[in-house]
Short mmCIF file of C-alpha atoms in Angstrom, two decimals:
data_model
loop_
_atom_site.label_atom_id
_atom_site.label_comp_id
_atom_site.label_asym_id
_atom_site.label_seq_id
_atom_site.Cartn_x
_atom_site.Cartn_y
_atom_site.Cartn_z
CA UNK A 1 167.33 82.77 50.69
CA UNK A 2 165.07 83.16 47.75
CA UNK A 3 161.57 84.05 46.29
CA UNK A 4 159.85 83.13 42.75
CA UNK A 5 158.14 86.26 41.98
CA UNK A 6 156.44 87.02 38.22
CA UNK A 7 155.17 90.46 37.30
CA UNK A 8 152.13 90.39 35.13
CA UNK A 9 149.62 92.88 33.55
CA UNK A 10 147.11 93.37 34.69
CA UNK A 11 143.01 94.42 33.80
CA UNK A 12 144.65 93.63 29.72
CA UNK A 13 144.51 90.50 27.41
CA UNK A 14 147.81 92.52 25.74
CA UNK A 15 151.65 92.90 27.18
CA UNK A 16 152.63 96.25 27.72
CA UNK A 17 149.40 97.75 28.73
CA UNK A 18 146.43 97.24 31.63
CA UNK A 19 148.57 97.57 35.10
CA UNK A 20 151.37 96.02 35.97
CA UNK A 21 152.11 94.41 39.15
CA UNK A 22 154.32 92.21 40.96
CA UNK A 23 153.39 88.98 42.27
CA UNK A 24 156.22 87.15 45.21
CA UNK A 25 155.49 84.23 46.27
CA UNK A 26 155.96 82.18 49.04
CA UNK A 27 156.15 85.27 50.91
CA UNK A 28 155.42 84.01 54.79
CA UNK A 29 158.86 84.31 55.46
CA UNK A 30 158.52 88.15 54.84
CA UNK A 31 158.05 90.60 57.75
CA UNK A 32 156.23 93.84 56.97
CA UNK A 33 159.53 95.92 57.22
CA UNK A 34 160.73 93.81 53.49
CA UNK A 35 157.88 93.45 52.19
CA UNK A 36 157.77 97.24 52.14
CA UNK A 37 161.74 97.30 51.14
CA UNK A 38 160.70 94.46 47.88
CA UNK A 39 157.73 96.60 46.72
CA UNK A 40 159.35 99.85 47.02
CA UNK A 41 162.09 98.06 44.89
CA UNK A 42 159.78 96.93 42.69
CA UNK A 43 158.26 100.54 41.76
CA UNK A 44 155.12 99.57 40.44
CA UNK A 45 151.72 100.86 41.43
CA UNK A 46 151.09 97.82 43.58
CA UNK A 47 152.91 94.62 44.63
CA UNK A 48 150.97 92.37 46.34
CA UNK A 49 152.59 88.91 48.06
CA UNK A 50 151.12 85.75 48.17
CA UNK A 51 151.39 83.84 51.81
CA UNK A 52 148.95 81.53 53.42
CA UNK A 53 146.26 81.92 54.87
CA UNK A 54 146.06 82.93 58.87
CA UNK A 55 141.92 81.97 58.74
CA UNK A 56 140.49 78.68 58.80
CA UNK A 57 138.11 79.75 55.75
CA UNK A 58 140.98 80.99 53.25
CA UNK A 59 143.09 79.12 50.79
CA UNK A 60 146.11 82.15 50.59
CA UNK A 61 146.69 85.03 52.14
CA UNK A 62 147.37 88.19 50.06
CA UNK A 63 149.38 91.73 50.75
CA UNK A 64 148.91 94.46 49.13
CA UNK A 65 151.75 97.25 48.91
CA UNK A 66 152.12 100.46 47.28
CA UNK A 67 156.05 102.11 46.37
CA UNK A 68 155.08 103.73 49.74
CA UNK A 69 152.69 101.92 51.86
CA UNK A 70 150.49 98.73 52.54
CA UNK A 71 147.00 99.01 51.15
CA UNK A 72 143.75 96.84 53.39
CA UNK A 73 142.44 96.04 49.39
CA UNK A 74 143.09 96.80 45.72
CA UNK A 75 141.37 95.04 42.96
CA UNK A 76 144.72 94.91 40.57
CA UNK A 77 146.60 92.71 42.57
CA UNK A 78 143.13 90.60 43.91
CA UNK A 79 143.06 89.94 39.70
CA UNK A 80 146.63 89.02 38.80
CA UNK A 81 146.82 87.03 42.11
CA UNK A 82 143.53 84.86 41.31
CA UNK A 83 145.35 84.68 37.57
CA UNK A 84 148.91 83.88 38.91
CA UNK A 85 146.95 81.42 41.41
CA UNK A 86 145.02 79.58 38.88
CA UNK A 87 148.02 79.54 35.96
CA UNK A 88 149.83 77.59 39.10
CA UNK A 89 147.69 75.18 38.88
CA UNK A 90 146.68 72.39 36.99
CA UNK A 91 144.12 74.07 35.00
CA UNK A 92 144.10 74.17 31.58
CA UNK A 93 142.99 76.41 29.12
CA UNK A 94 139.35 77.00 29.82
CA UNK A 95 139.71 75.86 33.58
CA UNK A 96 138.46 77.76 36.32
CA UNK A 97 139.69 77.77 39.89
CA UNK A 98 137.74 79.69 42.70
CA UNK A 99 140.11 80.98 45.34
CA UNK A 100 139.11 82.60 49.18
CA UNK A 101 141.94 85.10 49.34
CA UNK A 102 142.42 86.57 52.47
CA UNK A 103 142.95 90.47 52.59
CA UNK A 104 143.10 92.78 55.16
CA UNK A 105 139.55 94.19 54.09
CA UNK A 106 138.19 90.60 54.49
CA UNK A 107 138.05 87.42 52.79
CA UNK A 108 137.41 87.68 48.97
CA UNK A 109 135.84 84.82 47.31
CA UNK A 110 137.60 85.15 42.80
CA UNK A 111 137.38 83.05 40.05
CA UNK A 112 140.13 83.12 38.35
CA UNK A 113 140.10 80.73 34.39
CA UNK A 114 142.97 80.03 32.37
CA UNK A 115 142.76 81.60 28.79
CA UNK A 116 146.65 79.81 27.66
CA UNK A 117 150.20 79.82 28.98
CA UNK A 118 150.56 83.32 29.93
CA UNK A 119 146.79 84.59 30.05
CA UNK A 120 144.24 84.13 32.09
CA UNK A 121 140.80 86.17 33.52
CA UNK A 122 139.72 86.19 37.01
CA UNK A 123 136.44 88.42 38.73
CA UNK A 124 135.42 88.66 42.42
CA UNK A 125 132.81 90.03 44.44
CA UNK A 126 134.23 92.81 46.91
CA UNK A 127 134.04 92.01 50.48
CA UNK A 128 132.84 95.54 51.04
CA UNK A 129 130.01 96.84 49.25
CA UNK A 130 131.06 100.79 48.45
CA UNK A 131 129.73 103.74 50.86
CA UNK A 132 130.17 107.38 50.66
CA UNK A 133 132.37 108.46 53.34
CA UNK A 134 132.62 112.34 52.72
CA UNK A 135 131.72 114.99 50.15
CA UNK A 136 133.47 117.08 47.83
CA UNK A 137 135.83 119.87 48.19
CA UNK A 138 135.25 123.30 46.91
CA UNK A 139 134.98 123.13 43.42
CA UNK A 140 137.52 125.85 42.94
CA UNK A 141 140.67 123.89 44.54
CA UNK A 142 139.53 120.65 42.81
CA UNK A 143 139.69 122.72 39.30
CA UNK A 144 143.19 124.23 40.75
CA UNK A 145 144.64 120.94 42.04
CA UNK A 146 144.01 118.96 38.65
CA UNK A 147 144.77 121.96 36.25
CA UNK A 148 141.29 122.71 34.87
CA UNK A 149 138.95 125.36 34.93
CA UNK A 150 135.99 125.27 37.36
CA UNK A 151 133.59 124.84 34.58
CA UNK A 152 135.51 121.61 33.73
CA UNK A 153 133.87 119.83 36.31
CA UNK A 154 130.37 118.06 36.96
CA UNK A 155 128.66 118.85 34.66
CA UNK A 156 127.29 115.07 33.98
CA UNK A 157 125.17 113.23 35.62
CA UNK A 158 126.34 112.00 38.81
CA UNK A 159 127.51 114.95 41.39
CA UNK A 160 130.44 113.29 42.41
CA UNK A 161 131.95 112.66 46.50
CA UNK A 162 134.21 110.71 48.48
CA UNK A 163 133.47 107.29 48.21
CA UNK A 164 135.09 103.85 49.55
CA UNK A 165 135.12 100.23 49.33
CA UNK A 166 138.31 99.62 51.98
CA UNK A 167 139.85 102.99 49.92
CA UNK A 168 139.10 105.71 49.85
CA UNK A 169 138.64 108.11 46.59
CA UNK A 170 137.25 111.05 45.58
CA UNK A 171 135.01 110.46 42.61
CA UNK A 172 135.56 113.62 40.87
CA UNK A 173 133.18 113.80 37.25
CA UNK A 174 134.19 115.94 34.54
CA UNK A 175 132.46 117.56 31.83
CA UNK A 176 134.12 115.55 28.68
CA UNK A 177 136.98 113.78 27.34
CA UNK A 178 138.65 117.28 26.61
CA UNK A 179 138.71 117.77 30.50
CA UNK A 180 139.58 114.30 31.33
CA UNK A 181 142.82 114.36 28.78
CA UNK A 182 144.07 117.93 29.45
CA UNK A 183 144.45 117.40 33.21
CA UNK A 184 147.66 118.29 35.13
CA UNK A 185 148.13 118.52 38.20
CA UNK A 186 149.61 120.77 40.62
CA UNK A 187 151.42 118.63 43.24
CA UNK A 188 151.46 121.44 45.93
CA UNK A 189 147.46 122.38 44.66
CA UNK A 190 146.66 118.73 45.03
CA UNK A 191 148.11 118.20 48.39
CA UNK A 192 146.51 121.06 49.94
CA UNK A 193 142.94 120.14 48.77
CA UNK A 194 143.73 116.55 48.75
CA UNK A 195 145.87 115.55 51.53
CA UNK A 196 145.47 116.74 55.15
CA UNK A 197 145.10 113.95 57.78
CA UNK A 198 142.80 111.54 55.43
CA UNK A 199 144.55 111.81 51.70
CA UNK A 200 142.52 110.22 49.43
CA UNK A 201 143.17 109.47 46.02
CA UNK A 202 141.02 111.45 42.86
CA UNK A 203 139.18 109.12 40.41
CA UNK A 204 138.24 111.44 37.64
CA UNK A 205 135.08 110.47 35.52
CA UNK A 206 133.66 110.67 32.45
CA UNK A 207 130.80 109.32 29.89
CA UNK A 208 132.85 107.18 27.60
CA UNK A 209 129.98 108.90 24.74
CA UNK A 210 128.56 112.30 24.57
CA UNK A 211 126.12 111.35 22.31
CA UNK A 212 124.79 108.41 23.16
CA UNK A 213 123.25 106.96 26.53
CA UNK A 214 126.31 104.27 27.87
CA UNK A 215 127.65 102.02 30.76
CA UNK A 216 131.10 102.74 29.47
CA UNK A 217 133.06 105.40 31.77
CA UNK A 218 136.77 106.90 30.67
CA UNK A 219 138.55 107.47 34.52
CA UNK A 220 142.01 108.28 35.65
CA UNK A 221 142.91 108.00 38.92
CA UNK A 222 146.08 110.12 40.75
CA UNK A 223 147.07 108.95 44.27
CA UNK A 224 150.60 110.94 45.24
CA UNK A 225 149.82 110.05 49.01
CA UNK A 226 150.56 106.43 47.61
CA UNK A 227 153.59 106.95 45.60
CA UNK A 228 150.93 106.73 42.87
CA UNK A 229 151.03 110.63 40.43
CA UNK A 230 149.03 108.21 38.49
CA UNK A 231 147.97 104.50 38.20
CA UNK A 232 146.82 102.76 34.40
CA UNK A 233 143.71 100.73 35.88
CA UNK A 234 142.51 101.15 39.93
CA UNK A 235 139.93 98.67 40.97
CA UNK A 236 139.91 99.62 44.56
CA UNK A 237 139.07 103.00 42.96
CA UNK A 238 136.11 101.32 40.06
CA UNK A 239 134.41 99.31 43.23
CA UNK A 240 134.25 103.16 45.34
CA UNK A 241 132.72 104.37 41.86
CA UNK A 242 130.24 101.81 42.00
CA UNK A 243 128.32 103.18 44.73
CA UNK A 244 128.54 106.44 43.39
CA UNK A 245 126.92 104.76 40.11
CA UNK A 246 124.00 102.26 42.23
CA UNK A 247 123.27 105.45 43.92
CA UNK A 248 123.26 108.69 41.40
CA UNK A 249 122.83 107.02 37.71
CA UNK A 250 119.86 106.03 37.86
CA UNK A 251 120.65 102.53 36.63
CA UNK A 252 116.87 100.95 37.89
CA UNK A 253 116.67 97.41 39.95
CA UNK A 254 118.64 94.46 37.91
CA UNK A 255 121.89 93.57 36.90
CA UNK A 256 123.69 95.72 34.75
CA UNK A 257 127.41 96.00 33.40
CA UNK A 258 129.64 98.65 33.05
CA UNK A 259 132.44 98.83 31.92
CA UNK A 260 135.41 100.95 32.89
CA UNK A 261 138.68 102.02 30.56
CA UNK A 262 141.51 103.77 32.18
CA UNK A 263 145.73 104.53 31.59
CA UNK A 264 144.51 105.54 28.16
CA UNK A 265 146.86 108.64 28.56
CA UNK A 266 149.43 106.78 30.17
CA UNK A 267 149.89 105.11 26.98
CA UNK A 268 148.73 101.41 29.37
CA UNK A 269 145.14 100.98 28.19
CA UNK A 270 143.29 99.21 30.02
CA UNK A 271 139.77 97.52 30.25
CA UNK A 272 137.89 97.24 34.30
CA UNK A 273 134.69 95.11 34.42
CA UNK A 274 131.60 95.79 37.09
CA UNK A 275 128.96 93.95 36.80
CA UNK A 276 126.44 95.24 39.84
CA UNK A 277 123.01 94.29 41.55
CA UNK A 278 120.98 96.60 41.78
CA UNK A 279 117.69 95.72 44.69
CA UNK A 280 115.12 98.58 46.24
CA UNK A 281 117.59 101.10 44.32
CA UNK A 282 120.73 100.28 46.72
CA UNK A 283 123.41 98.09 45.28
CA UNK A 284 123.01 94.82 46.78
CA UNK A 285 126.38 92.96 44.98
CA UNK A 286 129.49 93.88 43.01
CA UNK A 287 131.82 92.15 40.91
CA UNK A 288 134.41 93.06 39.62
CA UNK A 289 136.40 91.54 36.74
CA UNK A 290 139.41 91.48 34.19
CA UNK A 291 142.51 89.48 32.39
CA UNK A 292 145.66 89.37 32.72
CA UNK A 293 148.87 88.58 31.56
CA UNK A 294 152.13 87.33 32.41
CA UNK A 295 154.88 89.24 30.67
CA UNK A 296 158.41 88.51 32.86
CA UNK A 297 158.97 86.10 35.95
CA UNK A 298 162.61 85.91 38.30
CA UNK A 299 164.00 85.58 41.64
CA UNK A 300 164.24 87.57 44.64
CA UNK A 301 167.78 87.09 46.22
CA UNK A 302 167.36 87.92 49.97
CA UNK A 303 169.69 88.41 52.79
CA UNK A 304 170.02 85.52 55.23
#
């Protein structure tokens, strides 16, 4: 048995940047154990398996795995899968294809655009709006886990919290870009503070400009419990963060575009685009978008 796969760099228009993603096509014959083993073999932040949908409304099913566990939803596999499906279709440069993608969290409507033979972009509405599901631990513990000083935290217009749009993340605002760059995880302290029965990834955020009003943010994400020491681009965390922005950043009613820049410290710069609609001071709609470029393709050889 053999299956075709592609490798995409996602949330970037340039190869060797962004977040690498394995896209496995025609994966209906794989069970959960095989999918997890293949994801561990690729050892990327995530691997997405494209299958026939279980429900009647979707065009394709997506199963998303980190090297150690399955996720109900993730942004960079959704963008990457939509671009991969668009490039495999009859689309010509500039054409857009719409797909309903069935993920564990729910059906997701995604638009994929072909920008070239190996390049595309995609955007999708999140199936579940983000909500706050908890409060941050004590500052001293957070600082110890991140290798920072307590004074490096929270000197910002947003106050943080644990938010989720399907996968929970502790949103930790930092004082400036220097603090963001200085993070050095203490694995033991990190497990003590953010582990336990319901471990969470940590999404550290800081305004991209310290001197001008901006809706751009610099971010870093850490999730050792998912087999991801640091991630160069995290759509699920971006979706969670959008809920915090809508509630705490004073954007006002209407549509707002927000850019998130991640992966800089890893040498894998990424750009995640958000579009928020706020009505009566509440987030009512959230779209996530980004680019992707195909960098490799191959064949998985599987024992019968």
